[in-house]
CSV table of C-alpha atoms in Angstrom, one decimal:
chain,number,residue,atom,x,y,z
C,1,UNK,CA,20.5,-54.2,4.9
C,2,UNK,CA,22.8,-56.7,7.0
C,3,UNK,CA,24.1,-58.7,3.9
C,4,UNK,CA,25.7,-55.1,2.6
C,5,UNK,CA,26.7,-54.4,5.7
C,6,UNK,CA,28.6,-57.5,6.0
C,7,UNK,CA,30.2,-58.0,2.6
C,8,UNK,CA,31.5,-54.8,3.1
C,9,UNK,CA,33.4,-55.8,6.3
C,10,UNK,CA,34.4,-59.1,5.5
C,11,UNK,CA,34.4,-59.6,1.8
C,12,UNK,CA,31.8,-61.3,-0.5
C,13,UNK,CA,30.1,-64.3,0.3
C,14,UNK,CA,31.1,-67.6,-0.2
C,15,UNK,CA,28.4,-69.6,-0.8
C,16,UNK,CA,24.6,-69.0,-1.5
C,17,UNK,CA,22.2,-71.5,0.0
C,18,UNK,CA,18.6,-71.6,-0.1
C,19,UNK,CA,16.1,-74.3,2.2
C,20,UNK,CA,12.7,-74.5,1.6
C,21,UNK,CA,10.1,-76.3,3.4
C,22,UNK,CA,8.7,-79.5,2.4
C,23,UNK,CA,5.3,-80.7,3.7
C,24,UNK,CA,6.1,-84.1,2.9
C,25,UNK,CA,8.5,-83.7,6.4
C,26,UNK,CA,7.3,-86.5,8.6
C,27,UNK,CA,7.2,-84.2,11.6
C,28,UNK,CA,4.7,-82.3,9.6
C,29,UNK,CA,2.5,-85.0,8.0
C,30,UNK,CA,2.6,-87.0,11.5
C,31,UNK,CA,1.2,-84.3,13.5
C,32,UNK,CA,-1.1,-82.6,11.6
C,33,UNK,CA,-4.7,-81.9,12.5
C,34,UNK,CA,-6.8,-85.3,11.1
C,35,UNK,CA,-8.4,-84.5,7.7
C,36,UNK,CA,-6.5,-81.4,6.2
C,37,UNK,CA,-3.9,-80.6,4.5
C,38,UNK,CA,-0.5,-78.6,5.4
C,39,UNK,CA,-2.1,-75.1,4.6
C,40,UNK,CA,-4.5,-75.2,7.1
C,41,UNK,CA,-1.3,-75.8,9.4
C,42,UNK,CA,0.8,-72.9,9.3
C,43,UNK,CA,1.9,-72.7,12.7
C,44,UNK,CA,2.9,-76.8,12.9
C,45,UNK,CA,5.0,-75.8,9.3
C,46,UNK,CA,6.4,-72.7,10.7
C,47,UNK,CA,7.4,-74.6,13.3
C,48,UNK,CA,9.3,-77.6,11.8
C,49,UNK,CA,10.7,-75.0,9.1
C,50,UNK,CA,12.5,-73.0,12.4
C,51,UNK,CA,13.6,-76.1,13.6
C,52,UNK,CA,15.5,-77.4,10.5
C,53,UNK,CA,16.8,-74.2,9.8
C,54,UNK,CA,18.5,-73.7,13.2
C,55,UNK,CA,19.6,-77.4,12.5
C,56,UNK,CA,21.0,-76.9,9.2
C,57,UNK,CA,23.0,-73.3,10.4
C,58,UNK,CA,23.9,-75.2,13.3
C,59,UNK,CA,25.4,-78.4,10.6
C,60,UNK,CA,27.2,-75.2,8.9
C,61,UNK,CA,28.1,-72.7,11.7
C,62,UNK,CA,28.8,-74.9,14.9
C,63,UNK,CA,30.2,-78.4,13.1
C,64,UNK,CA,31.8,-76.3,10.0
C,65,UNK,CA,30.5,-78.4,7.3
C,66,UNK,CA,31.8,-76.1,4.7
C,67,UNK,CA,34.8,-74.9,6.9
C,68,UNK,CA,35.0,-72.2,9.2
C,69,UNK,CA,32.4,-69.7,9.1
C,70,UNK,CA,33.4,-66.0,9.6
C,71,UNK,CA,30.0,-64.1,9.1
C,72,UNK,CA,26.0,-65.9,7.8
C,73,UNK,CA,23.2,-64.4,7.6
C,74,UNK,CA,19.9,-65.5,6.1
C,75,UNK,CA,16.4,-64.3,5.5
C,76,UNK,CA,13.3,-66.4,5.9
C,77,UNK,CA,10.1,-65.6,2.7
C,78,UNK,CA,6.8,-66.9,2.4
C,79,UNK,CA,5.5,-67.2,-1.0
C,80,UNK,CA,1.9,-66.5,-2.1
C,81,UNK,CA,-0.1,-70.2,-0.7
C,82,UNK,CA,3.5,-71.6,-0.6
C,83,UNK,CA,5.6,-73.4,1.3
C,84,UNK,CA,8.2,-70.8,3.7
C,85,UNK,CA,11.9,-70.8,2.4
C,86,UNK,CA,15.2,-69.1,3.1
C,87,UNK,CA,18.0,-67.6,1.7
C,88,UNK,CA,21.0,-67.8,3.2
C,89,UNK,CA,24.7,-66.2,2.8
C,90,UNK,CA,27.7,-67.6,4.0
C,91,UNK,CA,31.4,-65.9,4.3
C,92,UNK,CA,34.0,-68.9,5.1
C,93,UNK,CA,37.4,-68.4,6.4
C,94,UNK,CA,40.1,-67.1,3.5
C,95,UNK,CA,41.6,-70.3,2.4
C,96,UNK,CA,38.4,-72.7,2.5
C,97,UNK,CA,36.6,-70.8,0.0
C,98,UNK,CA,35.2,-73.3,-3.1
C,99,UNK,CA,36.7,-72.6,-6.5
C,100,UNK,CA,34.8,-71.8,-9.1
């Protein structure tokens, strides 16, 4: 897998983050077919998921929330009638890692 892959390169990951989807979202709820609910929408929820996932990387990748970000990589699951999530790993620059 990638993750090994990386954390053999670069070093261990600095942070673990995981997003999952919420179909409470107004861009869900607002644009859903009239008169059902967000399960008989998958592709509308996939497609707000993608959307605030690539926002969120871009929040942590491109603006450095957390500092500068050497490697990422994530992974995107779909639980049994659930809502998608991902799991993400993050590998900051030595010197911004958090402290435990």
């Amino acid at each position: 897998e990638k993750s090994i892959v990386i954390i053999g390169a670069i070093g261990k990951p600095s942070l673990f983050i995981t997003m999952t989807g919420n179909y409470n979202w107004p861009e869900i709820k607002e644009n859903m077919i009239p008169n059902t609910d967000w399960h008989s929408n998958a592709l509308l929820v996939c497609s707000v998921f993608w959307l605030k996932l690539q926002e969120l990387l871009d929040d942590i990748v491109n603006k450095e929330l957390f500092g500068p970000v050497v490697a990422f990589v994530y992974s995107i699951e779909f639980q049994k009638r659930g809502m998608p999530h991902a799991h993400i790993l993050i590998t900051l620059k030595p010197g911004y890692q958090l402290d435990n």
